[in-house]
C-alpha angles and dihedrals in degrees: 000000000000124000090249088054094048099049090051092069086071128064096209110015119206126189125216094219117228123251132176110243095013116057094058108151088269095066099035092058086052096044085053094059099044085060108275101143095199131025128189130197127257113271118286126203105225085209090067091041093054078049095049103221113174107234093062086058093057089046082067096056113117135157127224088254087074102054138143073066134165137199111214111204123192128197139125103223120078098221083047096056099034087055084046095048091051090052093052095049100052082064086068100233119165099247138350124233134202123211104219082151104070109120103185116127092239093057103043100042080062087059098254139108112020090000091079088067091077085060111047094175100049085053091055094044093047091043089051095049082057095047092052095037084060149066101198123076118269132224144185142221116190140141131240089268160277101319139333096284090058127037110152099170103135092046084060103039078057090046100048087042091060091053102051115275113142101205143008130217112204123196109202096226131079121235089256092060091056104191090325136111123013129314117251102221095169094079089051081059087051087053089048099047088049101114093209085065116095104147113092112262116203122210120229130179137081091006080155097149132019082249089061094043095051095039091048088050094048101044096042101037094233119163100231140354132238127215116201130151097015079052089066112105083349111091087151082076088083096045086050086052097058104031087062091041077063093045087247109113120204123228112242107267117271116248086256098052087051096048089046087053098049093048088055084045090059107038099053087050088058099052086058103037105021127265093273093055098041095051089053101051091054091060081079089052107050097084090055103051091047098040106146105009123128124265089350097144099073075063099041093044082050097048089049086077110037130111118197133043091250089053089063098033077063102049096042096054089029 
């Protein structure tokens, strides 16, 4: 199935972006059934797949309930990236893609994520070796640039077209801006109203409410939306999107239905990565979960500390 034709099933089709630490298959099947149409891996470094270490592999595992699924794959050498892409492959996901957005230092300094964007024709020709070592439809996700002064994203968008990509995800900062000040979206709806476009683009950036998600895809014309940072410990943000979509607007969740939903979180996180680990990691998500409810910091400052799944059970009912 192409990206064009998967898209198509939904009638507003919203990402859950990948990010590295966040979208493990836990959160991604919350964040499904909480109305996210398409989830993507955390990022992989293609280095470490070529390499097979193990715990890229694992970052690949996936179940049927999360399909329509991705895995997103970063690197910055083409034999790299197309053994990567094979790997990824032979796990039957519905599409690869390939991070050519990232903008932290440690990636790029390797020559990979947001890196690629000083060298526009090393980005086409690696995106092209993917496309031919694979099967299964490519994508990219990538940003406007490199910094303010050049931001070549519609010639790119054209460029990795032409060799073969099905979709493009566009975050609306340069690598320069890292995640500050505000998206430009105006120049994803340039990508868009290109009319040698004809590959889905998909907007990302500041998709921060379900107001904000349905007003940026109508204004700029995008495919589909991604949520990626308001996504994080707030899965009810899908199911906002579409129930307004449906002119039917969702109350915000009860403390208990957010503390139910964390303690699922977590213990099936435990049950994958160990009750130490997975204790830890939540610690990213609890601000999220909690945004916005009353007196919550006494029980964050007290889970920051806590080491096992009935500690916080208990701080979080107590």
């Amino acid at each position: 199935m192409t990206i064009k034709e998967l898209l198509a099933r939904f009638d507003f089709p919203v990402y859950l972006a990948p990010m590295e630490g966040v979208t493990d298959g836990t959160f991604r099947r919350i964040c499904k059934e909480y109305g996210a149409d398409i989830v993507v891996s955390e990022f992989i470094s293609s280095d470490a797949l070529s390499r097979e270490v193990e715990k890229s592999f694992r970052k690949m595992a996936f179940t049927d309930a999360e399909r329509p699924f991705g895995v997103q794959i970063f690197g910055g050498t083409e034999e790299a990236l197309t053994a990567a892409a094979r790997l990824a492959a032979a796990q039957t996901p519905d599409f690869i893609d390939i991070n050519w957005g990232c903008p932290v230092k440690k990636i790029v300094s390797k020559g990979a994520g947001a890196a690629i964007l000083q060298d526009i024709p090393k980005m086409v020709r690696l995106t092209e070796a993917v496309v031919k070592a694979v099967d299964l439809p490519v994508t990219v996700k990538t940003r406007l640039g490199w910094e303010s002064a050049d931001k070549p994203i519609v010639e790119i968008a054209e460029r990795l077209q032409d060799v073969g990509i099905q979709a493009i995800a566009i975050h609306g900062r340069t690598r320069a801006q890292q995640y500050g000040g505000e998206a430009d979206w105006s120049l994803i709806g340039a990508v868009k109203a290109n009319p040698r476009m004809t590959i889905p683009v998909i907007g990302n950036g500041d998709i921060n409410t379900a107001e904000r998600a349905l007003a940026y895809r109508e204004r700029y014309g995008v495919d589909a939306v991604m949520v990626g940072r308001a996504a994080i410990g707030n899965p009810w943000i899908f199911q906002q999107i579409k129930a307004l979509r449906n002119g039917t607007p969702c109350p915000e969740p009860t403390y208990d239905e957010r503390v139910d939903l964390v303690m699922r979180h977590l213990r099936e996180n435990v049950h994958d990565k160990g009750e130490r680990v997975a204790v830890l990691e939540m610690r990213t998500m609890y601000s999220g979960y909690f945004r916005g409810v009353f007196n919550f910091k006494p029980r964050k400052i007290k889970l920051m500390s806590a080491t096992t799944v009935a500690e916080c059970e208990e701080i979080l009912r107590g």
